[in-house]
Coordinates of C-alpha atoms and ligand atoms in Angstrom, one line a residue:
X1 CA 0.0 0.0 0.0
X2 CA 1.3 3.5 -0.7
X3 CA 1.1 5.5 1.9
X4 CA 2.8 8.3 0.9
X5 CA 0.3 12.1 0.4
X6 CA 2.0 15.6 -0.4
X7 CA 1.0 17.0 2.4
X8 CA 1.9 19.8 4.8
X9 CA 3.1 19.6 8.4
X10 CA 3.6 22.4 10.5
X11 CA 4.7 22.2 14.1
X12 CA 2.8 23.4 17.0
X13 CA 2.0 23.8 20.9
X14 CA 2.8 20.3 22.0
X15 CA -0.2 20.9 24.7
X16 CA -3.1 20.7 21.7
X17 CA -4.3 18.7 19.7
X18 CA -2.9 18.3 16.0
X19 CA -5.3 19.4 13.4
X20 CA -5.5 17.7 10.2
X21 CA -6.7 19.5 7.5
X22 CA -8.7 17.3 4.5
X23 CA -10.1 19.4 1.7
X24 CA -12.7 19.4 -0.5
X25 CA -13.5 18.2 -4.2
X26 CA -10.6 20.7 -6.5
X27 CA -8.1 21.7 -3.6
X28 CA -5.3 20.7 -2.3
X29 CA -3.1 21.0 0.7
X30 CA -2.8 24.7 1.3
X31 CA -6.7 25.2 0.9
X32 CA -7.6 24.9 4.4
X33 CA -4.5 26.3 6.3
X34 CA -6.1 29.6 6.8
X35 CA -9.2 28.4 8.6
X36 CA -7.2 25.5 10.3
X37 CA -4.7 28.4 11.9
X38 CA -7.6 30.7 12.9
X39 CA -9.9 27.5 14.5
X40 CA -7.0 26.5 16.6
X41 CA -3.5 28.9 16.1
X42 CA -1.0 27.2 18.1
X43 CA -2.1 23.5 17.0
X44 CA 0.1 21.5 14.8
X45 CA -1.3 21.1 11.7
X46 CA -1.1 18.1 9.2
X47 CA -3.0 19.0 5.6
X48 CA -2.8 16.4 3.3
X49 CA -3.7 16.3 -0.5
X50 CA -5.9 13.8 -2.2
X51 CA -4.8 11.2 -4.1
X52 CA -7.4 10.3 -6.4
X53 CA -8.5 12.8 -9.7
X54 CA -11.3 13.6 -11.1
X55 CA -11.4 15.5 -14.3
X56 CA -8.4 16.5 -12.6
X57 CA -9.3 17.9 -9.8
X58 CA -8.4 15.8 -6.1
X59 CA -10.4 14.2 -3.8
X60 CA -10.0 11.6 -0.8
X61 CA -11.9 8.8 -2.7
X62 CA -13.3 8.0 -6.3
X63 CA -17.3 8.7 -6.9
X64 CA -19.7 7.4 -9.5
X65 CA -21.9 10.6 -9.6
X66 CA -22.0 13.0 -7.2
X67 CA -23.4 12.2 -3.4
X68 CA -22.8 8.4 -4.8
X69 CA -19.3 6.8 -3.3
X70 CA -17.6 4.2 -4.9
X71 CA -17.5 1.7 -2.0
X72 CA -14.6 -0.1 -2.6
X73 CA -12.3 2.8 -3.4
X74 CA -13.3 4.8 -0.5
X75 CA -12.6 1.3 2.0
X76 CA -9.6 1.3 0.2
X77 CA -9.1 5.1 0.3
X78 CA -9.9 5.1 4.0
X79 CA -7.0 2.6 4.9
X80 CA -4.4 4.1 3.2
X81 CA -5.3 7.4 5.0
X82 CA -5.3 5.7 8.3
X83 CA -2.2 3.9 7.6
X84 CA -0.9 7.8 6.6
X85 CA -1.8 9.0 10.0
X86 CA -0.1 6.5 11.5
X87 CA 3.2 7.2 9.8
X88 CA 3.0 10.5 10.0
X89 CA 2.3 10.3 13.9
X90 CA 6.1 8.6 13.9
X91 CA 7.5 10.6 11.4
X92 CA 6.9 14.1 13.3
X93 CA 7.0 12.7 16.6
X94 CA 3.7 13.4 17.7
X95 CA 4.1 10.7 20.1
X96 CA -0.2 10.0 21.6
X97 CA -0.8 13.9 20.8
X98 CA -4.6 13.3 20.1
X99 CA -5.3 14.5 16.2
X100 CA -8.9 16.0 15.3
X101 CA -10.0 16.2 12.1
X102 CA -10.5 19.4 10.4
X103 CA -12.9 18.2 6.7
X104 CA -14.8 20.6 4.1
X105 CA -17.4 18.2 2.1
X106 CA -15.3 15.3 0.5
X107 CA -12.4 15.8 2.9
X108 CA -15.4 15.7 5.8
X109 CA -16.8 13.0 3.9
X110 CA -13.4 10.6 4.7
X111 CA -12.9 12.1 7.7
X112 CA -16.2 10.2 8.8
X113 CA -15.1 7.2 7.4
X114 CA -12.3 6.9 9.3
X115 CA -14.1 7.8 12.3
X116 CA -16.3 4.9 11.5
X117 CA -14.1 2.1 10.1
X118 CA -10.3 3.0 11.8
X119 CA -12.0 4.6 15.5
X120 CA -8.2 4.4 17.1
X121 CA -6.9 7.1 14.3
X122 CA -8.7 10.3 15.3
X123 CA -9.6 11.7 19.0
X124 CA -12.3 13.8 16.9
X125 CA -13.1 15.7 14.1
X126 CA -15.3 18.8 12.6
X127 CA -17.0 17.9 9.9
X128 CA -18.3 20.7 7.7
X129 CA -21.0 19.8 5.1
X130 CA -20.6 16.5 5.9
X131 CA -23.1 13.2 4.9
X132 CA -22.7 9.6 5.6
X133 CA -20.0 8.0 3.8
X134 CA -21.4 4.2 4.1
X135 CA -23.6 2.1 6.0
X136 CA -21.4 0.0 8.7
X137 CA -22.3 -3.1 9.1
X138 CA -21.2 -2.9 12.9
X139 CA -20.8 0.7 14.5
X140 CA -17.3 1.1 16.4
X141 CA -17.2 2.2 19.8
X142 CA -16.6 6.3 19.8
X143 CA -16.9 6.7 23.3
X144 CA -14.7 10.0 24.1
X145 CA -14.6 11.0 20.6
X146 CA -15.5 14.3 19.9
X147 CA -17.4 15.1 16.7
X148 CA -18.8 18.8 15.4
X149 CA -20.7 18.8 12.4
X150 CA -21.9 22.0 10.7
X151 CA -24.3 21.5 7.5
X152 CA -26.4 23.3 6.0
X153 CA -30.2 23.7 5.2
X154 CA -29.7 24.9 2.2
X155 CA -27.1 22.7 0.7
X156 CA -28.1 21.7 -2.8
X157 CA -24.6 18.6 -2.9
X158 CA -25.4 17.4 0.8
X159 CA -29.5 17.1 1.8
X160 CA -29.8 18.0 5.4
X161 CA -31.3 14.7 6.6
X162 CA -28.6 12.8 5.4
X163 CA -26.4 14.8 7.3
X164 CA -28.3 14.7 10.6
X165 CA -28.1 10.6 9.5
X166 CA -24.3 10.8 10.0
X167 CA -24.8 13.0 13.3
X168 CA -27.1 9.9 15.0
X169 CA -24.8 7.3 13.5
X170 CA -22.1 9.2 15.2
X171 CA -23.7 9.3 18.6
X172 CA -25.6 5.9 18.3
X173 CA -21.9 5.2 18.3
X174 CA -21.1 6.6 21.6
X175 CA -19.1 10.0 20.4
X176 CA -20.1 13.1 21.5
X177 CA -21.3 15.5 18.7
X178 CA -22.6 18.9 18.1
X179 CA -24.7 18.9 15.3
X180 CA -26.0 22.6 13.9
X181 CA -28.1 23.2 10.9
X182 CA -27.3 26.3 9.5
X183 CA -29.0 28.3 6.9
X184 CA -26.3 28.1 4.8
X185 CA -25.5 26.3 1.5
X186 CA -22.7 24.1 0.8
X187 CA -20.1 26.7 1.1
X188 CA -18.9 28.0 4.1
X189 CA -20.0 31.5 5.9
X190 CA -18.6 33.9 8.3
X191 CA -20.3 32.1 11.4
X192 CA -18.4 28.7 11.1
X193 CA -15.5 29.9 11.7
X194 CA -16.5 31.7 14.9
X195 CA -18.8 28.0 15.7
X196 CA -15.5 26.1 15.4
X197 CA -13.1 28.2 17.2
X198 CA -15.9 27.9 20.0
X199 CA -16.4 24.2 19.7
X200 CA -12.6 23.6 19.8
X201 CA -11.8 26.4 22.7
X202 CA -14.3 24.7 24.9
X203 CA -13.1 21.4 24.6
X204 CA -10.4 19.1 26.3
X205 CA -8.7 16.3 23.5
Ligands
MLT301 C1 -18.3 13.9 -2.0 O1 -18.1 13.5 -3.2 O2 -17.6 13.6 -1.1 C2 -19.4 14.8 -1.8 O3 -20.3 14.7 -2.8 C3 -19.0 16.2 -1.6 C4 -18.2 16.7 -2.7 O4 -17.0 16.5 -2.7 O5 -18.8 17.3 -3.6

């Protein structure tokens, strides 16, 4: 398996969590820097790019239409992140530093499915226009994981419902999530970054 992503790593306050930064469908791994450094400044951040293209552009895992996943690539996807993680964790001596997840739509979209097929990898994540990524066959335990999700009502890529879907999955799996609706569309507004700096602020990883 190749585990190797161009990716970004920038150190931080030992003390906090690591953030990693997973982007949506078209960027790469300086497209969430910004927001990653004004959610959490002193963290650590890992971004990582997106192996696979479509039409060019990258994404976390391959899709046959849009909102429909192809399974096997994103199982496959979904390891080869994880196993990522993992290396990276050794590489920069992060030693058991927890990592949360930082996600915008298809970067969100694999963030979830690590959450729910590789629980040991993240200690939480925020999930931003997020839906579920497959149907487990078994939930894993996410007691003490920490999940935010911000979608919104007025997303025409991710319907509401199936976000608030992932949000009970999440919790029927024991984590702890914050789950706002926001009337918002798919892109993101002024008042999620002010939501996440909040969520992460009040929070111990
Ligand atoms: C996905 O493919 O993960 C979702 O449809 C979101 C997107 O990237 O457009």
């Amino acid at each position: 398996m190749d585990t190797d992503f161009k990716h970004i790593f920038a150190p931080g306050d030992l003390r906090l969590p690591v953030l990693l930064l997973l982007h949506g469908t078209g960027g790469d791994e300086r497209d969430l820097l910004e927001l990653g450094e004004s959610v959490s400044p002193a963290s650590a951040i890992l971004s990582v790019r997106g192996k696979v293209l479509e039409h060019g552009m990258p994404r976390f895992f391959r899709r046959l239409a849009e909102g429909a996943f192809d399974l096997e690539d994103l199982k496959f996807r979904t390891e080869e992140l994880s196993d990522f993680i993992v290396q990276a964790r050794k590489e920069y001596d992060l030693g058991e530093r927890p990592i949360v997840a930082l996600g915008y739509s298809n970067g969100a979209n694999i963030a979830a499915s690590i959450l729910l097929s590789r629980p040991d990898i993240l200690s939480g994540a925020i999930l931003l226009r997020a839906m579920v990524p497959f149907e487990p066959d078994k939930l894993p335990d996410l007691r003490g994981k920490k999940v935010q999700m911000l979608s919104g009502l007025m997303d025409n890529i991710i319907p509401a419902d199936n976000s608030a879907r992932l949000a009970e999955m999440l919790k029927e799996a024991g984590a702890d999530v914050a789950f706002t609706l926001k009337p918002a569309g798919h892109g993101l507004i002024q008042s999620d970054i002010s939501d996440m700096k909040n969520w992460m602020a009040g929070r111990a990883f």
